[in-house]
PDB file of C-alpha atoms in Angstrom:
ATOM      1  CA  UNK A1074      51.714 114.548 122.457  1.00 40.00           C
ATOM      2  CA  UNK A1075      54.323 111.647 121.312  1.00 39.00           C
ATOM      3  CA  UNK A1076      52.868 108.206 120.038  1.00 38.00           C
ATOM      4  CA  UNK A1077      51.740 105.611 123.090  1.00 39.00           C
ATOM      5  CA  UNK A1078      52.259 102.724 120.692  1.00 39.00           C
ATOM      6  CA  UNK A1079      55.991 102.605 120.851  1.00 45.00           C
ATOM      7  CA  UNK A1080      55.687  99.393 122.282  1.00 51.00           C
ATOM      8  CA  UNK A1081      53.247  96.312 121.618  1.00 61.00           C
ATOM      9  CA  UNK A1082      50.926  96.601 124.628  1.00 57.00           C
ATOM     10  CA  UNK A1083      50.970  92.600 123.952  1.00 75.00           C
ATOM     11  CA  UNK A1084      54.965  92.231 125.249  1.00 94.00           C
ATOM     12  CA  UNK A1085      56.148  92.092 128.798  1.00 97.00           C
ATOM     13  CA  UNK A1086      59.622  91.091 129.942  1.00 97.00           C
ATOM     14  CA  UNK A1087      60.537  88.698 132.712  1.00 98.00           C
ATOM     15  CA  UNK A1088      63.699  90.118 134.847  1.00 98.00           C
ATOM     16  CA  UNK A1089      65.871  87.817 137.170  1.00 98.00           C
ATOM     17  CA  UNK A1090      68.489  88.158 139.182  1.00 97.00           C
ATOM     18  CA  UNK A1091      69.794  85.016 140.843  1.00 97.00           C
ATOM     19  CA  UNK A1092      73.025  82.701 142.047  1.00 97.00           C
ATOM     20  CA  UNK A1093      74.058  80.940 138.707  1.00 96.00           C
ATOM     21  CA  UNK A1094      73.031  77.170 138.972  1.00 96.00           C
ATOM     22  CA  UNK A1095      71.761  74.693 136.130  1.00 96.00           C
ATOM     23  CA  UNK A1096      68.817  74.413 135.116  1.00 97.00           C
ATOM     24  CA  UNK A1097      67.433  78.212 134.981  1.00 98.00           C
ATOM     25  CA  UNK A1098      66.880  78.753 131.749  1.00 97.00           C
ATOM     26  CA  UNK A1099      64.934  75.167 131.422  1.00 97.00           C
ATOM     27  CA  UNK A1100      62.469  76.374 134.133  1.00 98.00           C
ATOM     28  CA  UNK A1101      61.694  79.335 132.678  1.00 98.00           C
ATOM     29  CA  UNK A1102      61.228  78.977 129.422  1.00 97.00           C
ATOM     30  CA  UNK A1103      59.278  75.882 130.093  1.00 97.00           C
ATOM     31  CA  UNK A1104      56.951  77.660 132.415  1.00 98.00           C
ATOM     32  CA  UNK A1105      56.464  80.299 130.197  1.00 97.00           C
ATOM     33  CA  UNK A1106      55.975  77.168 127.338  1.00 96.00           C
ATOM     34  CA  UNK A1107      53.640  75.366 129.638  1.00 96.00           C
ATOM     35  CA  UNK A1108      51.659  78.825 129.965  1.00 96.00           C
ATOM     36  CA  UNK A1109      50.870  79.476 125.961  1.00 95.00           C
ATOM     37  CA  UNK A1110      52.987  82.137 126.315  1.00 96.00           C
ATOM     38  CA  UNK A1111      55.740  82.732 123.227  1.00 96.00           C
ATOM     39  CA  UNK A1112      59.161  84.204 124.060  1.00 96.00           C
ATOM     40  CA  UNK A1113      60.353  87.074 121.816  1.00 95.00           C
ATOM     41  CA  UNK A1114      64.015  88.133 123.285  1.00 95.00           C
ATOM     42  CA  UNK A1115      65.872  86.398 125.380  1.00 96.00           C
ATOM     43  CA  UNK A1116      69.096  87.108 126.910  1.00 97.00           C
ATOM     44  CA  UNK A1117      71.374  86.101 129.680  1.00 96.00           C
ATOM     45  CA  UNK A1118      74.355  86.875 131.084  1.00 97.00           C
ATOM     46  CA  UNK A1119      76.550  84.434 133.846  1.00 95.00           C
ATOM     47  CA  UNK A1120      78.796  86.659 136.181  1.00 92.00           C
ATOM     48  CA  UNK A1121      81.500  84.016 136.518  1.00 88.00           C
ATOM     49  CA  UNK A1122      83.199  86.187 138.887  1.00 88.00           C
ATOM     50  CA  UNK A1123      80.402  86.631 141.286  1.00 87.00           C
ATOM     51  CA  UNK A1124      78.502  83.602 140.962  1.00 92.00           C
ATOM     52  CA  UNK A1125      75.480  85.195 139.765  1.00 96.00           C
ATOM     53  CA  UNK A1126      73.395  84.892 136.902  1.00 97.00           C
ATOM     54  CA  UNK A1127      71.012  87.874 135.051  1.00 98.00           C
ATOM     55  CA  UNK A1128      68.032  86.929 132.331  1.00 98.00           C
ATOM     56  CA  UNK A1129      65.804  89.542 130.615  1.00 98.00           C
ATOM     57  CA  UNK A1130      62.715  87.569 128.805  1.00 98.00           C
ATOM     58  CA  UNK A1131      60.515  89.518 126.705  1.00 97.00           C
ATOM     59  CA  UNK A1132      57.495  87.664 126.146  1.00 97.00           C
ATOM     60  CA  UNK A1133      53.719  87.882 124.496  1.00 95.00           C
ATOM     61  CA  UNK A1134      50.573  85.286 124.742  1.00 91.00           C
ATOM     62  CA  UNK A1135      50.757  82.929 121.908  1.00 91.00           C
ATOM     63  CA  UNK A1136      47.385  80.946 122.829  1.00 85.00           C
ATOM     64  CA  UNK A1137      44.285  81.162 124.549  1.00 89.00           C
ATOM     65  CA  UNK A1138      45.557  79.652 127.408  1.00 90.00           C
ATOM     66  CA  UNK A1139      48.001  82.293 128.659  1.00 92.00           C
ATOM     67  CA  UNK A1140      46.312  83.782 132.412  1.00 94.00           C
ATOM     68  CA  UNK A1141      45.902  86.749 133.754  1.00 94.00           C
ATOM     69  CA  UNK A1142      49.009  88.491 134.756  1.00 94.00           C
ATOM     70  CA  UNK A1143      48.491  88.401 138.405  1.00 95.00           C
ATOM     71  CA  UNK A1144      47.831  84.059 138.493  1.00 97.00           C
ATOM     72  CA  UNK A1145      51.041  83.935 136.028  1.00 97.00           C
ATOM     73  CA  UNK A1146      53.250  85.554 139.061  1.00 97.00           C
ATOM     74  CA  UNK A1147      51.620  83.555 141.487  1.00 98.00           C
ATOM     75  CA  UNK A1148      52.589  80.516 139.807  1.00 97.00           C
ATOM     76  CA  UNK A1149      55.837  81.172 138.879  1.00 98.00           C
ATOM     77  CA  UNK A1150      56.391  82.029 142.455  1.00 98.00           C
ATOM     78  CA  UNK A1151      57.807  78.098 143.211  1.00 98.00           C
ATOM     79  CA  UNK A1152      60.478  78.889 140.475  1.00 98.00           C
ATOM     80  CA  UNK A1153      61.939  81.948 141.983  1.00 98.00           C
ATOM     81  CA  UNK A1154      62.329  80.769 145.303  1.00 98.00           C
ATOM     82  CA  UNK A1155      63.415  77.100 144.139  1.00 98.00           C
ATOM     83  CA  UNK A1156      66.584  79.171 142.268  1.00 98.00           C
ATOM     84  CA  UNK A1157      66.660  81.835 144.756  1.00 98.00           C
ATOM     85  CA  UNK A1158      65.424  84.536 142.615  1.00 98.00           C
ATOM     86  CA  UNK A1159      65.318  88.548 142.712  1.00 97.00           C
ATOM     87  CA  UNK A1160      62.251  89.007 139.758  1.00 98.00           C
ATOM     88  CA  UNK A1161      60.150  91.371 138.286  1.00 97.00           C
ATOM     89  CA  UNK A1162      57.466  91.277 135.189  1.00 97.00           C
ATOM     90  CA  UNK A1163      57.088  94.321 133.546  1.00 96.00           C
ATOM     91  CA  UNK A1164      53.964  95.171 131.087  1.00 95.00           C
ATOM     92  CA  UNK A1165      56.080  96.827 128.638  1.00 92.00           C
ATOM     93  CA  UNK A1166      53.100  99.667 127.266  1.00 91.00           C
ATOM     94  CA  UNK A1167      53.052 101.129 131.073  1.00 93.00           C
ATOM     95  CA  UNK A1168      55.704 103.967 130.312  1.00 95.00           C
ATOM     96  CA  UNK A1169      57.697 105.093 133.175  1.00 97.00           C
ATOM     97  CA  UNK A1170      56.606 108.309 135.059  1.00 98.00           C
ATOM     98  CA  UNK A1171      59.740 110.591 135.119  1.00 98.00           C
ATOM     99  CA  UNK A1172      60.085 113.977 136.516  1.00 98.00           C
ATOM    100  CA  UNK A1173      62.892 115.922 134.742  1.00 98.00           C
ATOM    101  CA  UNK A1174      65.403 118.125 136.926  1.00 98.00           C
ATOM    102  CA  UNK A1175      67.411 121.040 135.201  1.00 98.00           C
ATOM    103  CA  UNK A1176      69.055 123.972 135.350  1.00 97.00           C
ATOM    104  CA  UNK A1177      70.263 126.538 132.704  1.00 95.00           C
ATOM    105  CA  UNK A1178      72.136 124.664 130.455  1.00 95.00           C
ATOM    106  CA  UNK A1179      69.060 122.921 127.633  1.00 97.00           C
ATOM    107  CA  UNK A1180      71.140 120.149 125.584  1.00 97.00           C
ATOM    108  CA  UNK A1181      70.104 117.454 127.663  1.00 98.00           C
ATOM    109  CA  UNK A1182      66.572 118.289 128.099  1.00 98.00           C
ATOM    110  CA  UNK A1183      65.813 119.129 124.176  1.00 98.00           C
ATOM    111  CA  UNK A1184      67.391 115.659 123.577  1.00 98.00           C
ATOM    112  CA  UNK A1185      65.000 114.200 125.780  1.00 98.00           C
ATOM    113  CA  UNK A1186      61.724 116.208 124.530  1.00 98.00           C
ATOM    114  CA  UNK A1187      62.553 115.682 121.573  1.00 97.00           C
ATOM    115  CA  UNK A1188      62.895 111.733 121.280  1.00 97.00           C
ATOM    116  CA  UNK A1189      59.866 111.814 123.559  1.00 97.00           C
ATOM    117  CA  UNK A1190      57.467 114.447 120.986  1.00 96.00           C
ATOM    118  CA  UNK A1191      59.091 111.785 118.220  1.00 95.00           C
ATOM    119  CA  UNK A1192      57.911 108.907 120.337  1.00 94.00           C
ATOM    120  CA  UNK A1193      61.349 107.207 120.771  1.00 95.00           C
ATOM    121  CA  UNK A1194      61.707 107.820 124.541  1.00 96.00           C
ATOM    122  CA  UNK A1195      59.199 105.188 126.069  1.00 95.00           C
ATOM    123  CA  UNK A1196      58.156 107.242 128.934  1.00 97.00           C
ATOM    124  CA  UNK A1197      55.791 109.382 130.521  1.00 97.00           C
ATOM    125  CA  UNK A1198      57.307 112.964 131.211  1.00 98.00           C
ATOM    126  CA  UNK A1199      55.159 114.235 134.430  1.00 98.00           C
ATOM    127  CA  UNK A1200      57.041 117.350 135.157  1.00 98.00           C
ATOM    128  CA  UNK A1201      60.160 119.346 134.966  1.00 98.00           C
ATOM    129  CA  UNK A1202      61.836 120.634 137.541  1.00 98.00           C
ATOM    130  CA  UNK A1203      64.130 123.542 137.868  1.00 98.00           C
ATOM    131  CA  UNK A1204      65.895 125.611 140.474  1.00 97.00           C
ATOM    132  CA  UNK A1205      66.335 128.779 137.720  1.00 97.00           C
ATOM    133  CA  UNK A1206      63.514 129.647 135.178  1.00 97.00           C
ATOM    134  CA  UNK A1207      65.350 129.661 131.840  1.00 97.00           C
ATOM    135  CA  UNK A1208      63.905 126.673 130.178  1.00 98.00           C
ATOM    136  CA  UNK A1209      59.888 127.711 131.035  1.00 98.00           C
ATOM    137  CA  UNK A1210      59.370 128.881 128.109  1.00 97.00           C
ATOM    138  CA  UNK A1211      60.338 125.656 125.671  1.00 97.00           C
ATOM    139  CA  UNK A1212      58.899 123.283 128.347  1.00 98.00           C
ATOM    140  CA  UNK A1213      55.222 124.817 128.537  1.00 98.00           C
ATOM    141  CA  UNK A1214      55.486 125.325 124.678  1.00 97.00           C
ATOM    142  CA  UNK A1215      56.017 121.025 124.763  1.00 97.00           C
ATOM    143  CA  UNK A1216      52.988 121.404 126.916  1.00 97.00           C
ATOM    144  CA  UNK A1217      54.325 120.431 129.941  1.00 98.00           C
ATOM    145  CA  UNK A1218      54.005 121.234 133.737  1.00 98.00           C
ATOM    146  CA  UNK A1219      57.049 123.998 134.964  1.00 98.00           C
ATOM    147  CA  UNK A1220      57.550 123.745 138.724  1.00 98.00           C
ATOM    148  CA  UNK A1221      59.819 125.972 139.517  1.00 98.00           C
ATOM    149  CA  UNK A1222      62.350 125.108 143.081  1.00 97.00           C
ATOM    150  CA  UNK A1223      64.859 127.735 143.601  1.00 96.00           C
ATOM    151  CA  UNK A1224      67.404 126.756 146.396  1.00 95.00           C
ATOM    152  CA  UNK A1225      70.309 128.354 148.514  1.00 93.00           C
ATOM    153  CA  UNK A1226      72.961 127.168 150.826  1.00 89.00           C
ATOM    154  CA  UNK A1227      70.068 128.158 153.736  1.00 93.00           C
ATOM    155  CA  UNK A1228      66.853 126.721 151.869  1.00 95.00           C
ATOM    156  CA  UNK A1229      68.472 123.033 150.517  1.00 95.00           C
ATOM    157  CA  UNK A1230      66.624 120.971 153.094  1.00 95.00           C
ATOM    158  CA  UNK A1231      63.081 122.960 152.040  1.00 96.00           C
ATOM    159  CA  UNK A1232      63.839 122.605 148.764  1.00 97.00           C
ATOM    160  CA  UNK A1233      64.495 118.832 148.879  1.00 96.00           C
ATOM    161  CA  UNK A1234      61.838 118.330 150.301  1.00 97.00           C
ATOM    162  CA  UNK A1235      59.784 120.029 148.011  1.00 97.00           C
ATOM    163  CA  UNK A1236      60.928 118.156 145.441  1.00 97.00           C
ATOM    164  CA  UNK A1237      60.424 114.729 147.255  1.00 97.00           C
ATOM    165  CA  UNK A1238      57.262 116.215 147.742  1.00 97.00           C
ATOM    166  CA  UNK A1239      56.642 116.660 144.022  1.00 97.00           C
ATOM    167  CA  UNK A1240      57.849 113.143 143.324  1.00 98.00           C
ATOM    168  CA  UNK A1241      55.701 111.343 145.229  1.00 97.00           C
ATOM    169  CA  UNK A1242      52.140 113.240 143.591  1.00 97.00           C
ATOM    170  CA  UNK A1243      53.242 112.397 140.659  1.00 97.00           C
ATOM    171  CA  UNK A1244      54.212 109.210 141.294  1.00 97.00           C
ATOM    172  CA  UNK A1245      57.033 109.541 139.465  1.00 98.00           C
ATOM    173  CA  UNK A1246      59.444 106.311 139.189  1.00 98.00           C
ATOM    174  CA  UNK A1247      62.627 107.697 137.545  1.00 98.00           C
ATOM    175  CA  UNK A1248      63.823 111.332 138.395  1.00 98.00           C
ATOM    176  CA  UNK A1249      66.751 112.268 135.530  1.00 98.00           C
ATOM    177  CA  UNK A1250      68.884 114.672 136.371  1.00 98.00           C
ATOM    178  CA  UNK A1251      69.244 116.830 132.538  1.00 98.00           C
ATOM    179  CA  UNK A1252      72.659 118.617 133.517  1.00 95.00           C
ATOM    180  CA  UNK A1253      70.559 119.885 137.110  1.00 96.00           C
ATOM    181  CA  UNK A1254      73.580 121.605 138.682  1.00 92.00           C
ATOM    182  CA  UNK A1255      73.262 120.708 142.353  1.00 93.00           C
ATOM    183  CA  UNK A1256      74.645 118.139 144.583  1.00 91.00           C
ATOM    184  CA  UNK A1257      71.943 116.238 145.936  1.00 94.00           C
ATOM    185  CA  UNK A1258      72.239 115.466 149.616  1.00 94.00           C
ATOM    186  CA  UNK A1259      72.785 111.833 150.859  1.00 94.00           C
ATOM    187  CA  UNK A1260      69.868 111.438 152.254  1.00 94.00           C
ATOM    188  CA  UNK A1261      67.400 112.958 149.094  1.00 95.00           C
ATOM    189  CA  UNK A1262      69.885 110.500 146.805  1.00 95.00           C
ATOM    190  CA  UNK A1263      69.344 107.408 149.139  1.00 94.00           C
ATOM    191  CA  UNK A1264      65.414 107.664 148.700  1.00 95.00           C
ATOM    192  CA  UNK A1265      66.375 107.624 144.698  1.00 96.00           C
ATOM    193  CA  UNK A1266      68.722 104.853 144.860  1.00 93.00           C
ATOM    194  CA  UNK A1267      67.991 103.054 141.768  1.00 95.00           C
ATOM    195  CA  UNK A1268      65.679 105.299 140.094  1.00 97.00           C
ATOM    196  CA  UNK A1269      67.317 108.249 139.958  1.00 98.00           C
ATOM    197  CA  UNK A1270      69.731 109.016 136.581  1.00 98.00           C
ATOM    198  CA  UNK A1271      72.574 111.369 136.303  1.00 96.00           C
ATOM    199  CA  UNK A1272      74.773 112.485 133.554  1.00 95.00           C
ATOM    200  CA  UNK A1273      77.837 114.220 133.628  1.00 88.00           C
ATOM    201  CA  UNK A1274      81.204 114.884 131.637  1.00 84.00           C
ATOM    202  CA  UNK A1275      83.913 112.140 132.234  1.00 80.00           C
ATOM    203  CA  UNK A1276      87.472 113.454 130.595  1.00 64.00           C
ATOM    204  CA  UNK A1277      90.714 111.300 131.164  1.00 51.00           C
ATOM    205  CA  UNK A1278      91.608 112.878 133.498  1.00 56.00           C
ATOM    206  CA  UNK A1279      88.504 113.919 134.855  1.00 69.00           C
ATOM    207  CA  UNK A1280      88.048 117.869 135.507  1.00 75.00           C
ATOM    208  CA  UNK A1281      86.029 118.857 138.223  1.00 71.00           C
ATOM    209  CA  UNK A1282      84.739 122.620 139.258  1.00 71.00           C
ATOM    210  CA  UNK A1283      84.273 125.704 136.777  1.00 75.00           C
ATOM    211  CA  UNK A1284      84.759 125.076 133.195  1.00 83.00           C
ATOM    212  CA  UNK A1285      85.743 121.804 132.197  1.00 83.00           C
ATOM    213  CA  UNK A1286      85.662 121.801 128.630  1.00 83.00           C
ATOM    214  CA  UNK A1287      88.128 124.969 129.243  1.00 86.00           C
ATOM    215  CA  UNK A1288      89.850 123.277 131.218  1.00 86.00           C
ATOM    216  CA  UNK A1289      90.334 120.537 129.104  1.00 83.00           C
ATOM    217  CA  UNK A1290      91.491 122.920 125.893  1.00 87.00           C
ATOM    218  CA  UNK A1291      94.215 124.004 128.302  1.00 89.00           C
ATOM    219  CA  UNK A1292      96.227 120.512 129.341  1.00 88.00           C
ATOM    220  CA  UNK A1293      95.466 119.037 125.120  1.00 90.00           C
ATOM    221  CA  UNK A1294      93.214 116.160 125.917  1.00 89.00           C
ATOM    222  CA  UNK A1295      92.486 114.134 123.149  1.00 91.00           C
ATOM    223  CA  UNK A1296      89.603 112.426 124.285  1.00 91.00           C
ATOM    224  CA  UNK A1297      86.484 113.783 125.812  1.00 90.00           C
ATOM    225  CA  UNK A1298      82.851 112.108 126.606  1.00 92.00           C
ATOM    226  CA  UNK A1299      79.983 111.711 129.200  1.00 94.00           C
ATOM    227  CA  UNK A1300      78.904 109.310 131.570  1.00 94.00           C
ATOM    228  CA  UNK A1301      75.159 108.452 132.386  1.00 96.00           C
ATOM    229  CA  UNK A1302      75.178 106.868 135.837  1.00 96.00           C
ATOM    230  CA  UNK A1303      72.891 105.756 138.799  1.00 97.00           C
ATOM    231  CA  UNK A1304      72.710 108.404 141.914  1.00 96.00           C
ATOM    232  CA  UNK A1305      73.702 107.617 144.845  1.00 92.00           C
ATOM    233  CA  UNK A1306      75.274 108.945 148.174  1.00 86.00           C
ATOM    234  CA  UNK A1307      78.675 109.161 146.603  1.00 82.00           C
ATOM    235  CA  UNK A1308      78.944 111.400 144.339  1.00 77.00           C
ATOM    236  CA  UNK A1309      79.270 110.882 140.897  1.00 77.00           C
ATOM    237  CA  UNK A1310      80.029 106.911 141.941  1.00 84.00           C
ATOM    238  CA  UNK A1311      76.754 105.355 140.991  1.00 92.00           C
ATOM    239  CA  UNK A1312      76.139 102.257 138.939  1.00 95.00           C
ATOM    240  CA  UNK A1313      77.209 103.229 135.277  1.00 95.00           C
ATOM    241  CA  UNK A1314      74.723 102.559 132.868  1.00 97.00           C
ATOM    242  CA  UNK A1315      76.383 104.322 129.127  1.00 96.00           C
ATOM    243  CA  UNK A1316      79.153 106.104 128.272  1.00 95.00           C
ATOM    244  CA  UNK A1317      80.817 107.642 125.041  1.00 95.00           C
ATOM    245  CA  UNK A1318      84.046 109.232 124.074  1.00 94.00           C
ATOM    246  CA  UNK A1319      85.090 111.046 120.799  1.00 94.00           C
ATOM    247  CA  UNK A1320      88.512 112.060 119.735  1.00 95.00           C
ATOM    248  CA  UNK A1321      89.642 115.931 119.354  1.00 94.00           C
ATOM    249  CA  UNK A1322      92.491 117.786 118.245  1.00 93.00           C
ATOM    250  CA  UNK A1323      94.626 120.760 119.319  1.00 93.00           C
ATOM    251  CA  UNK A1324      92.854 122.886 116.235  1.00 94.00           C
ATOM    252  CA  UNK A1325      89.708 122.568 118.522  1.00 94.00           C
ATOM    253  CA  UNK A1326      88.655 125.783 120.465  1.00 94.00           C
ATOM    254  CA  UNK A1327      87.294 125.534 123.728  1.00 91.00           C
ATOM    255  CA  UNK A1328      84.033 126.347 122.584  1.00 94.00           C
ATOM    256  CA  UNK A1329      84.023 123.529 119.985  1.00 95.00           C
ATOM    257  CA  UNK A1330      84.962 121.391 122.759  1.00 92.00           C
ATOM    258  CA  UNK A1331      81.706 122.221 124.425  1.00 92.00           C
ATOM    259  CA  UNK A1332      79.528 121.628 121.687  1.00 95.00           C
ATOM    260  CA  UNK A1333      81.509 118.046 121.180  1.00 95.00           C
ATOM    261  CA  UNK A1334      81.119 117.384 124.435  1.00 94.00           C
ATOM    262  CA  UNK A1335      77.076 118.741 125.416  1.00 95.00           C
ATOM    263  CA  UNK A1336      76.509 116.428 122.440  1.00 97.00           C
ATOM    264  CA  UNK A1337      77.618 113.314 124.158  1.00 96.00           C
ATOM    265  CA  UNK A1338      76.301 114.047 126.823  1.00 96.00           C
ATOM    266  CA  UNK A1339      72.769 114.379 125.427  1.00 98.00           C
ATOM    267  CA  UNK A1340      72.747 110.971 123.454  1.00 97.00           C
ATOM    268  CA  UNK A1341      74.652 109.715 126.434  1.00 97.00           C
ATOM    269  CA  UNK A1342      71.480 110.211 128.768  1.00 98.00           C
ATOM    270  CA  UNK A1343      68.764 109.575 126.193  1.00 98.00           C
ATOM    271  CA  UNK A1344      70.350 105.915 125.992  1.00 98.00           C
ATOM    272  CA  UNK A1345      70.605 105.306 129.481  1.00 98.00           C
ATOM    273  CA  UNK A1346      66.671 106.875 130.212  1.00 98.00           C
ATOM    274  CA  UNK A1347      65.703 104.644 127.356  1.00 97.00           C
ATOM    275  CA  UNK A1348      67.523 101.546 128.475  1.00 97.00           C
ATOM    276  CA  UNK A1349      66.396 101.526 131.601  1.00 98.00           C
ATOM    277  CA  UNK A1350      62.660 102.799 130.630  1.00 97.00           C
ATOM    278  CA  UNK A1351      62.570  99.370 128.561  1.00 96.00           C
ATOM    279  CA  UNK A1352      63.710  97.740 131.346  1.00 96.00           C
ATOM    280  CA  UNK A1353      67.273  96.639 129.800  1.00 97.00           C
ATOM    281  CA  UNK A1354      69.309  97.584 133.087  1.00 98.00           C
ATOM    282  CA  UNK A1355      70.074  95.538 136.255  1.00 97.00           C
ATOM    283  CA  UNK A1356      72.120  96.535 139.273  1.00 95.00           C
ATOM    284  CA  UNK A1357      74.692  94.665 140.376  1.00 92.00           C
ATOM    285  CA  UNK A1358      76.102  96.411 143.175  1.00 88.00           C
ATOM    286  CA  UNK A1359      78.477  99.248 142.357  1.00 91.00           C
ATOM    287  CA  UNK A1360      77.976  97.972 138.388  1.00 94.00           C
ATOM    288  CA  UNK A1361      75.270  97.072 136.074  1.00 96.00           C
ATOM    289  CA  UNK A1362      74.234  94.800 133.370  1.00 97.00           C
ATOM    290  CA  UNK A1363      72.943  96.485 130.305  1.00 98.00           C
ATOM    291  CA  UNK A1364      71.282  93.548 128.143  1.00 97.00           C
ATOM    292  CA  UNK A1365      71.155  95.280 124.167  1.00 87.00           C
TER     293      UNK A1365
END
């Protein structure tokens, strides 16, 4: 099993989400001052265009003095409402529970066993899901639970709800979607909104259906990558959270192309389940801030 010390069970991080006024960063720091609590990262961000303002605060006890999490909430309860806050702490040694969805194609998911065996992906893996049973084999042999969900066009709704069911024993709280090659219905991806990651290939332009590394080869792109992004009812229109690109040449074969491009896409997603398991990501509507 990976290392559970990737972080220092001593941190925890302070998220807001608020209209941008003076005077925020003042309160909060001097509450968390006035609480013998020492701030280790700090960062901000001021959405001049929508009025709004975003902190992430990671912060450990410094003294004695620092209470119990659950009277430091209570108390900084005047704060938020005084600025009009959305807030969250976060004990940063609780990993995530995440529930893994694929199907047959394995780049994504050995990226994401692997960081997680190495104890660089700061979650808890629960279970992985598939509708096809080609990746049993290397997911028992990581020691982990198979649950095999096999859908058609006539068994989606039973399957979906199979798998809600499945979420909710293991009280999962991030589902990522490793290259799991169904659309999701609206109402299965509104009861994920927000904890629910998807990754797929973004070309310029973008090819949809069968192929699209083929597809690609054929009209001479010169730049392919993926996109990691927040499910939602639209498809493929979720809150972006990373994306890369690399340049290729017309030497490239299409198969080349697909290794380029399942390579992206497997760092792409490891960064964006890693970001958001450290608690680095806010929504902002149809966006997102991504504090580094």
């Amino acid at each position: 099993m990976p290392d559970t010390t990737f972080f220092d069970p001593s941190h925890y991080v302070l998220i807001i989400k608020c209209p941008d006024t003076r005077g925020i960063v003042a309160a909060v720091s001097g509450y968390l001052n006035d609480n013998d609590i020492s701030i280790v990262e700090s960062n901000q961000f001021n959405d001049s265009q929508g009025d709004m303002f975003y902190v992430r605060v990671v912060f450990k006890q410094a003294g004695a003095r620092m209470p119990p999490m659950s009277i430091l909430r209570e108390g900084f309860k005047p704060i938020a409402h005084r600025f009009s806050m959305e807030w969250d702490i976060h004990n940063l040694s609780v990993r995530p529970r995440v529930i893994i969805a694929v199907s047959k194609f394995g780049h994504c998911l050995y990226e994401l066993l692997h960081r997680w065996r190495s104890g660089l992906l700061p979650v808890e893996i629960a279970a992985v899901v598939s509708n096809h049973e080609d990746m049993r084999s290397f997911v028992e042999w990581n020691g982990l639970p198979y649950v095999h969900l096999p859908i058609t066009k006539d068994t989606k709704a039973e399957q979906e709800a199979q798998f809600l069911s499945l979420i909710e024993t293991h009280q999962a709280d991030l589902v990522v979607l490793a290259r799991y090659m169904q659309i999701l219905s609206d109402d299965f991806s509104r009861r994920l909104e927000g904890r629910c990651i998807n990754i797929h290939h973004s070309f310029l332009p973008s090819f949809k259906g069968a192929k699209p590394y083929h597809q690609a080869h054929q009209r001479g792109v010169k730049i392919i990558g993926a996109t990691a992004h927040y499910v939602t009812s639209d498809l493929d229109e979720g809150p972006i959270i990373e994306q890369d690109v690399q340049r290729v040449h017309h030497g490239l074969t299409p198969e080349q192309l697909v290794a380029i491009g399942q390579d992206i896409e497997a760092r792409v997603l490891a960064r964006a389940v890693t970001w958001h398991a450290e608690r680095r990501v806010i929504i902002n509507g149809g966006k997102t801030i991504v504090f580094s």
